[in-house]
Short mmCIF file of C-alpha atoms in Angstrom, two decimals:
data_model
loop_
_atom_site.label_atom_id
_atom_site.label_comp_id
_atom_site.label_asym_id
_atom_site.label_seq_id
_atom_site.Cartn_x
_atom_site.Cartn_y
_atom_site.Cartn_z
CA UNK A 1 49.69 20.04 -21.95
CA UNK A 2 48.57 17.24 -24.30
CA UNK A 3 47.90 14.88 -21.40
CA UNK A 4 45.12 17.19 -20.19
CA UNK A 5 43.07 17.03 -23.39
CA UNK A 6 39.61 15.61 -22.56
CA UNK A 7 40.94 14.36 -19.21
CA UNK A 8 37.63 15.37 -17.60
CA UNK A 9 35.28 14.81 -20.51
CA UNK A 10 31.65 15.13 -19.48
CA UNK A 11 32.46 16.24 -15.94
CA UNK A 12 31.71 19.42 -14.02
CA UNK A 13 34.23 21.89 -12.64
CA UNK A 14 34.20 25.05 -10.56
CA UNK A 15 36.17 28.16 -11.50
CA UNK A 16 36.80 30.12 -8.33
CA UNK A 17 37.00 33.89 -8.67
CA UNK A 18 38.56 35.80 -5.82
CA UNK A 19 35.77 38.25 -5.04
CA UNK A 20 34.61 39.09 -1.49
CA UNK A 21 31.41 37.08 -2.05
CA UNK A 22 33.45 33.97 -1.23
CA UNK A 23 33.26 35.08 2.41
CA UNK A 24 29.47 34.69 2.26
CA UNK A 25 29.60 31.08 1.09
CA UNK A 26 29.96 27.69 2.71
CA UNK A 27 32.88 26.44 0.63
CA UNK A 28 33.14 23.00 2.21
CA UNK A 29 31.60 21.46 -0.92
CA UNK A 30 34.73 22.33 -2.91
CA UNK A 31 36.59 19.48 -1.23
CA UNK A 32 34.57 17.14 -3.44
CA UNK A 33 34.67 19.18 -6.66
CA UNK A 34 37.20 19.65 -9.45
CA UNK A 35 38.16 23.31 -9.32
CA UNK A 36 40.38 26.00 -10.80
CA UNK A 37 41.95 28.62 -8.54
CA UNK A 38 43.94 31.64 -9.63
CA UNK A 39 46.30 34.43 -8.65
CA UNK A 40 46.50 34.89 -4.85
CA UNK A 41 43.84 32.32 -3.96
CA UNK A 42 46.42 30.65 -1.70
CA UNK A 43 45.59 33.28 0.94
CA UNK A 44 42.40 31.33 1.64
CA UNK A 45 43.79 27.81 1.80
CA UNK A 46 44.21 27.65 5.58
CA UNK A 47 40.79 29.13 6.31
CA UNK A 48 38.93 27.01 3.76
CA UNK A 49 40.76 23.76 4.41
CA UNK A 50 41.14 22.80 0.76
CA UNK A 51 43.21 23.54 -2.34
CA UNK A 52 41.93 23.75 -5.93
CA UNK A 53 42.61 20.95 -8.38
CA UNK A 54 44.35 23.32 -10.79
CA UNK A 55 45.97 26.73 -10.44
CA UNK A 56 46.11 29.42 -13.16
CA UNK A 57 47.87 32.79 -13.36
CA UNK A 58 48.83 34.87 -16.39
CA UNK A 59 49.22 38.36 -14.92
CA UNK A 60 52.86 39.37 -14.87
CA UNK A 61 52.60 41.50 -11.72
CA UNK A 62 50.86 38.73 -9.79
CA UNK A 63 53.39 36.10 -10.82
CA UNK A 64 56.42 38.31 -10.17
CA UNK A 65 55.28 39.27 -6.67
CA UNK A 66 53.86 35.88 -5.65
CA UNK A 67 56.18 33.35 -7.29
CA UNK A 68 57.50 32.02 -3.98
CA UNK A 69 53.96 31.24 -2.75
CA UNK A 70 52.81 29.96 -6.15
CA UNK A 71 55.61 27.40 -6.35
CA UNK A 72 54.47 25.97 -3.00
CA UNK A 73 50.95 25.20 -4.25
CA UNK A 74 50.92 21.37 -4.60
CA UNK A 75 48.74 21.15 -7.72
CA UNK A 76 49.37 21.49 -11.48
CA UNK A 77 50.05 25.17 -12.21
CA UNK A 78 49.27 26.84 -15.55
CA UNK A 79 51.41 29.99 -15.82
CA UNK A 80 52.12 32.52 -18.56
CA UNK A 81 55.45 31.81 -20.20
CA UNK A 82 56.35 35.49 -20.53
CA UNK A 83 56.14 35.97 -16.76
CA UNK A 84 58.67 33.34 -15.75
CA UNK A 85 61.94 35.14 -16.42
CA UNK A 86 64.52 34.04 -13.90
CA UNK A 87 62.57 30.98 -12.73
CA UNK A 88 64.84 27.94 -12.97
CA UNK A 89 62.63 25.25 -11.44
CA UNK A 90 59.53 24.79 -13.59
CA UNK A 91 58.55 21.34 -12.27
CA UNK A 92 54.81 21.13 -11.79
CA UNK A 93 54.31 24.13 -14.10
CA UNK A 94 52.53 23.97 -17.46
CA UNK A 95 53.69 26.89 -19.57
CA UNK A 96 51.10 28.92 -21.46
CA UNK A 97 51.96 31.12 -24.39
CA UNK A 98 49.49 33.97 -23.94
CA UNK A 99 48.69 37.22 -25.69
CA UNK A 100 46.86 40.37 -24.70
CA UNK A 101 44.88 40.57 -27.95
CA UNK A 102 43.58 37.98 -30.42
CA UNK A 103 44.86 38.01 -33.99
CA UNK A 104 44.72 36.06 -37.23
CA UNK A 105 46.97 33.45 -35.64
CA UNK A 106 45.38 33.53 -32.18
CA UNK A 107 41.62 32.83 -32.08
CA UNK A 108 39.38 34.69 -29.62
CA UNK A 109 38.64 31.38 -27.90
CA UNK A 110 41.36 28.76 -28.03
CA UNK A 111 40.19 25.16 -28.16
CA UNK A 112 43.84 24.09 -28.16
CA UNK A 113 45.93 26.13 -25.71
CA UNK A 114 49.11 24.32 -26.74
CA UNK A 115 49.73 26.97 -29.39
CA UNK A 116 48.63 30.31 -27.96
CA UNK A 117 45.81 31.57 -25.80
CA UNK A 118 44.13 34.96 -25.50
CA UNK A 119 44.01 36.27 -21.94
CA UNK A 120 40.70 38.08 -22.44
CA UNK A 121 41.53 40.73 -19.80
CA UNK A 122 40.86 38.25 -16.98
CA UNK A 123 42.43 35.04 -15.72
CA UNK A 124 38.92 33.59 -15.44
CA UNK A 125 38.66 33.55 -19.25
CA UNK A 126 41.94 31.64 -19.45
CA UNK A 127 40.59 29.08 -16.99
CA UNK A 128 37.46 28.70 -19.15
CA UNK A 129 39.58 27.84 -22.18
CA UNK A 130 41.56 25.30 -20.17
CA UNK A 131 38.30 23.79 -18.89
CA UNK A 132 37.05 23.48 -22.47
CA UNK A 133 40.29 21.74 -23.51
CA UNK A 134 40.01 19.32 -20.59
CA UNK A 135 36.52 18.35 -21.75
CA UNK A 136 34.33 19.68 -18.93
CA UNK A 137 30.70 19.82 -20.00
CA UNK A 138 29.66 22.25 -17.27
CA UNK A 139 31.60 25.08 -15.67
CA UNK A 140 30.26 26.74 -12.52
CA UNK A 141 31.55 30.18 -11.55
CA UNK A 142 31.76 31.31 -7.94
CA UNK A 143 33.41 34.40 -6.51
CA UNK A 144 33.27 36.20 -9.88
CA UNK A 145 31.77 39.35 -8.36
CA UNK A 146 32.59 41.51 -11.40
CA UNK A 147 32.58 44.61 -9.23
CA UNK A 148 35.45 46.68 -7.86
CA UNK A 149 35.31 49.41 -5.24
CA UNK A 150 38.60 50.82 -6.50
CA UNK A 151 38.12 52.78 -9.73
CA UNK A 152 40.36 54.24 -12.42
CA UNK A 153 41.52 53.68 -16.01
CA UNK A 154 41.28 50.04 -17.07
CA UNK A 155 44.53 48.06 -17.02
CA UNK A 156 46.45 50.85 -15.28
CA UNK A 157 49.18 49.69 -12.92
CA UNK A 158 48.77 51.09 -9.41
CA UNK A 159 50.43 50.65 -6.03
CA UNK A 160 48.07 49.70 -3.23
CA UNK A 161 48.17 52.03 -0.24
CA UNK A 162 46.03 50.03 2.15
CA UNK A 163 43.82 46.99 2.61
CA UNK A 164 42.13 45.46 -0.43
CA UNK A 165 38.30 45.83 -0.45
CA UNK A 166 37.91 44.12 -3.83
CA UNK A 167 38.84 40.53 -2.94
CA UNK A 168 38.09 37.88 -0.32
CA UNK A 169 41.15 38.79 1.77
CA UNK A 170 42.26 42.36 2.64
CA UNK A 171 45.85 41.24 2.04
CA UNK A 172 45.10 40.17 -1.54
CA UNK A 173 46.33 43.40 -3.13
CA UNK A 174 47.24 44.93 0.22
CA UNK A 175 49.53 47.81 1.02
CA UNK A 176 52.66 47.90 -1.13
CA UNK A 177 51.37 45.46 -3.79
CA UNK A 178 51.41 46.51 -7.45
CA UNK A 179 48.38 45.49 -9.50
CA UNK A 180 46.39 46.35 -12.62
CA UNK A 181 42.96 47.94 -12.42
CA UNK A 182 40.34 45.65 -13.97
CA UNK A 183 38.95 45.99 -17.48
CA UNK A 184 35.37 44.91 -16.80
CA UNK A 185 34.02 46.05 -20.18
CA UNK A 186 36.46 44.09 -22.32
CA UNK A 187 36.35 41.08 -20.03
CA UNK A 188 32.62 40.90 -20.75
CA UNK A 189 33.46 40.61 -24.45
CA UNK A 190 35.65 37.62 -23.62
CA UNK A 191 32.96 36.08 -21.42
CA UNK A 192 30.41 36.31 -24.24
CA UNK A 193 32.83 34.53 -26.55
CA UNK A 194 33.32 31.78 -23.96
CA UNK A 195 29.56 31.41 -23.55
CA UNK A 196 29.07 31.01 -27.29
CA UNK A 197 31.94 28.53 -27.58
CA UNK A 198 30.60 26.30 -24.81
CA UNK A 199 26.99 26.39 -25.98
CA UNK A 200 27.95 25.70 -29.60
CA UNK A 201 29.48 22.44 -28.40
CA UNK A 202 26.53 21.47 -26.20
CA UNK A 203 28.22 22.55 -22.99
CA UNK A 204 27.50 25.42 -20.65
CA UNK A 205 28.82 27.90 -18.11
CA UNK A 206 26.62 28.92 -15.17
CA UNK A 207 27.25 31.70 -12.68
CA UNK A 208 26.66 30.72 -9.05
CA UNK A 209 28.39 33.80 -7.61
CA UNK A 210 26.50 35.20 -4.62
CA UNK A 211 25.04 38.58 -5.72
CA UNK A 212 27.53 38.87 -8.58
CA UNK A 213 27.21 41.74 -11.05
CA UNK A 214 28.09 39.73 -14.15
CA UNK A 215 25.05 39.24 -16.41
CA UNK A 216 26.52 37.17 -19.25
CA UNK A 217 25.84 33.66 -17.97
CA UNK A 218 22.69 32.02 -16.59
CA UNK A 219 22.48 32.29 -12.82
CA UNK A 220 22.34 29.43 -10.34
CA UNK A 221 22.16 29.03 -6.57
CA UNK A 222 25.36 27.34 -5.44
CA UNK A 223 23.52 25.67 -2.55
CA UNK A 224 21.22 23.88 -4.95
CA UNK A 225 24.07 22.89 -7.23
CA UNK A 226 26.36 21.54 -4.55
CA UNK A 227 24.97 21.34 -1.01
CA UNK A 228 21.43 20.07 -1.72
CA UNK A 229 22.97 17.70 -4.24
CA UNK A 230 24.10 15.50 -1.37
CA UNK A 231 21.02 15.19 0.87
CA UNK A 232 22.44 12.30 2.91
CA UNK A 233 25.70 14.00 3.84
CA UNK A 234 24.47 14.85 7.32
CA UNK A 235 23.71 11.23 8.10
CA UNK A 236 26.50 9.51 9.97
CA UNK A 237 28.53 7.03 7.97
CA UNK A 238 27.45 4.19 10.25
CA UNK A 239 23.77 5.03 9.84
CA UNK A 240 24.16 5.29 6.08
CA UNK A 241 25.82 1.87 5.98
CA UNK A 242 22.96 0.36 7.99
CA UNK A 243 20.46 1.74 5.48
CA UNK A 244 22.44 0.29 2.59
CA UNK A 245 22.57 -3.20 4.14
CA UNK A 246 18.83 -3.26 4.91
CA UNK A 247 17.90 -2.07 1.43
CA UNK A 248 20.09 -4.74 -0.15
CA UNK A 249 18.38 -7.41 1.97
CA UNK A 250 14.97 -6.24 0.77
CA UNK A 251 16.16 -6.15 -2.84
CA UNK A 252 17.32 -9.78 -2.58
CA UNK A 253 13.78 -10.81 -1.59
CA UNK A 254 12.44 -8.99 -4.63
CA UNK A 255 14.93 -10.79 -6.87
CA UNK A 256 13.57 -14.08 -5.43
CA UNK A 257 10.04 -12.95 -6.38
CA UNK A 258 9.05 -12.39 -2.74
CA UNK A 259 7.45 -9.04 -3.54
CA UNK A 260 5.37 -8.99 -0.34
CA UNK A 261 8.39 -9.65 1.85
CA UNK A 262 10.47 -7.10 -0.03
CA UNK A 263 7.80 -4.45 0.37
CA UNK A 264 7.36 -5.19 4.07
CA UNK A 265 11.11 -4.90 4.68
CA UNK A 266 11.36 -1.73 2.61
CA UNK A 267 8.52 -0.05 4.50
CA UNK A 268 10.24 -0.95 7.75
CA UNK A 269 13.41 0.76 6.50
CA UNK A 270 11.34 3.87 5.72
CA UNK A 271 9.83 3.81 9.21
CA UNK A 272 13.24 3.55 10.86
CA UNK A 273 15.14 5.80 8.43
CA UNK A 274 12.71 8.35 6.94
CA UNK A 275 15.59 10.15 5.23
CA UNK A 276 16.42 7.13 3.01
CA UNK A 277 15.39 8.23 -0.48
CA UNK A 278 16.36 4.89 -2.05
CA UNK A 279 13.94 3.04 0.23
CA UNK A 280 11.06 5.26 -0.89
CA UNK A 281 12.02 4.73 -4.52
CA UNK A 282 12.18 0.95 -4.08
CA UNK A 283 8.83 0.94 -2.30
CA UNK A 284 7.35 2.85 -5.22
CA UNK A 285 8.60 0.25 -7.68
CA UNK A 286 7.19 -2.56 -5.53
CA UNK A 287 3.80 -0.87 -5.25
CA UNK A 288 3.75 -0.29 -9.01
CA UNK A 289 4.64 -3.91 -9.61
CA UNK A 290 1.65 -4.87 -7.45
CA UNK A 291 -0.64 -2.54 -9.40
CA UNK A 292 -1.04 0.07 -6.63
CA UNK A 293 -0.09 3.08 -8.76
CA UNK A 294 -1.42 5.60 -6.24
CA UNK A 295 0.93 4.48 -3.48
CA UNK A 296 3.72 4.03 -6.00
CA UNK A 297 3.43 7.66 -7.03
CA UNK A 298 3.27 8.77 -3.39
CA UNK A 299 6.58 7.07 -2.63
CA UNK A 300 8.28 8.18 -5.85
CA UNK A 301 7.40 11.79 -5.09
CA UNK A 302 8.70 11.43 -1.54
CA UNK A 303 12.00 10.03 -2.86
CA UNK A 304 12.30 12.97 -5.24
CA UNK A 305 11.65 15.47 -2.45
CA UNK A 306 14.37 13.93 -0.29
CA UNK A 307 16.87 13.71 -3.14
CA UNK A 308 15.82 16.10 -5.93
CA UNK A 309 18.79 15.17 -8.12
CA UNK A 310 18.26 11.41 -7.97
CA UNK A 311 18.25 10.11 -11.55
CA UNK A 312 16.31 7.03 -10.44
CA UNK A 313 13.61 9.03 -8.63
CA UNK A 314 13.16 11.35 -11.60
CA UNK A 315 12.75 8.47 -14.05
CA UNK A 316 10.29 6.70 -11.73
CA UNK A 317 8.10 9.78 -11.21
CA UNK A 318 8.16 10.64 -14.89
CA UNK A 319 7.21 7.10 -15.88
CA UNK A 320 4.23 7.14 -13.54
CA UNK A 321 2.92 10.38 -15.02
CA UNK A 322 3.60 9.04 -18.52
CA UNK A 323 1.51 5.96 -17.73
CA UNK A 324 -1.30 8.32 -16.74
CA UNK A 325 -0.85 10.28 -19.97
CA UNK A 326 0.16 13.47 -18.14
CA UNK A 327 2.94 14.58 -20.49
CA UNK A 328 2.97 18.11 -19.07
CA UNK A 329 3.96 16.83 -15.64
CA UNK A 330 6.65 14.67 -17.19
CA UNK A 331 8.10 17.81 -18.80
CA UNK A 332 7.91 19.65 -15.48
CA UNK A 333 9.77 16.90 -13.62
CA UNK A 334 12.52 16.71 -16.23
CA UNK A 335 12.85 20.51 -16.46
CA UNK A 336 13.15 20.93 -12.69
CA UNK A 337 15.73 18.17 -12.53
CA UNK A 338 17.81 19.66 -15.35
CA UNK A 339 17.99 22.99 -13.52
CA UNK A 340 19.86 21.20 -10.75
CA UNK A 341 21.78 18.62 -12.77
CA UNK A 342 22.32 20.00 -16.24
CA UNK A 343 24.92 17.42 -17.30
CA UNK A 344 22.60 14.38 -17.20
CA UNK A 345 22.52 13.66 -20.91
CA UNK A 346 19.84 10.97 -20.75
CA UNK A 347 17.31 13.24 -19.05
CA UNK A 348 18.33 16.10 -21.36
CA UNK A 349 17.59 13.85 -24.33
CA UNK A 350 14.20 12.87 -22.96
CA UNK A 351 13.29 16.49 -22.20
CA UNK A 352 14.36 17.56 -25.67
CA UNK A 353 12.12 14.92 -27.22
CA UNK A 354 9.21 16.14 -25.13
CA UNK A 355 9.69 19.85 -25.82
CA UNK A 356 10.64 19.82 -29.50
CA UNK A 357 7.99 17.47 -30.85
CA UNK A 358 4.78 19.03 -32.10
CA UNK A 359 2.80 16.84 -29.75
CA UNK A 360 3.36 14.42 -26.89
CA UNK A 361 6.16 11.91 -27.28
CA UNK A 362 4.84 8.84 -29.05
CA UNK A 363 5.68 6.40 -26.30
CA UNK A 364 4.16 3.03 -25.60
CA UNK A 365 1.75 2.98 -22.68
CA UNK A 366 0.01 0.19 -20.76
CA UNK A 367 -2.86 -1.93 -21.92
CA UNK A 368 -2.74 -5.06 -24.09
CA UNK A 369 0.80 -4.49 -25.31
CA UNK A 370 2.36 -7.92 -25.07
CA UNK A 371 2.12 -8.19 -28.85
CA UNK A 372 3.72 -4.79 -29.47
CA UNK A 373 6.06 -4.74 -32.46
CA UNK A 374 9.29 -2.78 -32.64
CA UNK A 375 9.06 -0.10 -35.32
CA UNK A 376 12.10 0.96 -37.34
CA UNK A 377 11.33 4.59 -36.52
CA UNK A 378 11.77 4.06 -32.79
CA UNK A 379 14.86 5.68 -31.30
CA UNK A 380 16.53 5.13 -27.93
CA UNK A 381 14.35 7.79 -26.29
CA UNK A 382 11.18 5.96 -27.28
CA UNK A 383 12.60 2.65 -26.09
CA UNK A 384 13.60 4.11 -22.73
CA UNK A 385 10.31 5.84 -21.89
CA UNK A 386 8.14 3.08 -23.32
CA UNK A 387 10.01 0.36 -21.48
CA UNK A 388 9.56 2.15 -18.19
CA UNK A 389 5.84 2.58 -18.83
CA UNK A 390 5.39 -1.07 -19.72
CA UNK A 391 7.35 -2.16 -16.69
CA UNK A 392 5.14 -0.14 -14.36
CA UNK A 393 2.05 -1.46 -16.14
CA UNK A 394 3.20 -5.00 -15.44
CA UNK A 395 3.51 -5.92 -19.13
CA UNK A 396 6.81 -7.73 -18.78
CA UNK A 397 6.95 -9.33 -22.23
CA UNK A 398 6.53 -6.01 -24.01
CA UNK A 399 9.02 -4.35 -21.68
CA UNK A 400 11.60 -6.99 -22.56
CA UNK A 401 11.00 -6.24 -26.24
CA UNK A 402 11.72 -2.60 -25.56
CA UNK A 403 14.93 -3.61 -23.80
CA UNK A 404 15.95 -5.66 -26.83
CA UNK A 405 15.23 -2.63 -28.98
CA UNK A 406 17.72 -0.64 -26.95
CA UNK A 407 20.38 -3.17 -27.90
CA UNK A 408 20.50 -1.36 -31.23
CA UNK A 409 22.35 1.33 -29.32
CA UNK A 410 25.13 -0.59 -27.50
CA UNK A 411 26.97 2.60 -26.55
CA UNK A 412 23.89 4.34 -25.19
CA UNK A 413 23.73 5.30 -21.54
CA UNK A 414 19.98 4.81 -21.87
CA UNK A 415 20.56 1.07 -22.28
CA UNK A 416 22.37 0.93 -18.95
CA UNK A 417 19.57 2.87 -17.25
CA UNK A 418 16.84 0.70 -18.71
CA UNK A 419 18.61 -2.55 -17.90
CA UNK A 420 18.96 -1.37 -14.32
CA UNK A 421 15.20 -0.74 -14.13
CA UNK A 422 14.39 -4.11 -15.63
CA UNK A 423 16.93 -6.28 -13.85
CA UNK A 424 15.03 -6.94 -10.65
CA UNK A 425 11.44 -6.83 -11.87
CA UNK A 426 11.71 -8.42 -15.31
CA UNK A 427 14.49 -11.01 -15.39
CA UNK A 428 13.39 -12.58 -12.12
CA UNK A 429 10.00 -13.22 -13.74
CA UNK A 430 11.04 -14.30 -17.21
CA UNK A 431 14.13 -16.39 -16.47
CA UNK A 432 13.41 -17.71 -13.00
CA UNK A 433 15.71 -15.26 -11.30
CA UNK A 434 18.75 -15.91 -13.51
CA UNK A 435 20.00 -12.70 -15.09
#
């Protein structure tokens, strides 16, 4: 278990419930996501064409009746220790000591499942605790319908007499299968605890279940989170490679200070490949460098519309509005972006600075700023926004000073972002093209 601690720090994962809403989703995106599956999810493997990254099961009835199939799942399997009586081959299995109720020795939410873990009346809660331990900063729920057609006393063991209407496959708890009726009320208690634990550590859980009945977590549209996140997926690989080569050729001209040639080549790429968000973004930077802020903004906005989760496009658009002093629009751009990509810590930091301050962020704008002095009170947020504004305003000397200010924060992701913005348009001017 220890080898999994913080293995996925800062990443996103999907916890897949087994509700019938899965049948209303395009699950192809899961091939590219880290995911947790549970219980009899293996019934969907052939239809979906993928397997989860991790498998979890703690229900004794499920494990007893499905052990043969579970052992065939070719991923790490987290299983309750008390359900493995008679199992000799435990290779590929991580044993979990679980309990039905928390106690003085077992916390409601375990940040270290190596000791003991509360089941929380649902395997989904167990997966949440494992995700926390592995370091995921965002957990997305799908298929957690939180609604059962079959009713009766919570946790009662019953024998199914027909097809299962409560899960994605009628065979899930089909005829002859023993299972426990759900405890939806107490599972909500566990979910609330998980929500508080994640948020207290600056992480979050979002519910992207289609028409799910659970109301504990903020809702999200899975298509926006996953499918729209990759706007160029439908482009053929060959076409995408052509775009990349042409953009790189234009960028080389810019690095050689041939701004006119770079812009001409970039606009040609846009004409031939109107879906190329990077080309629009590059054109915007070139227009801004030439002082044509109107066309720069036009192209930045187009890039953002094509790829709404592009970090580069968001920064470019926000910088343009910041130059114009329109702080409200900067907030709007950052807020919209964070709804789709909540784990971008740099944008989250910028948005926090904008929303928590009593007034607009005290950033440096254009206009006679080559003599700007670095103040001790500046933090990395100020350096990042101000540098972008100065860059767009064409005040290269001041922008370089802002970049040097960021060197106070050598471990900051903001430094990497800012250096990327400056590399082409600043260093080529100030050092003759030598980075």
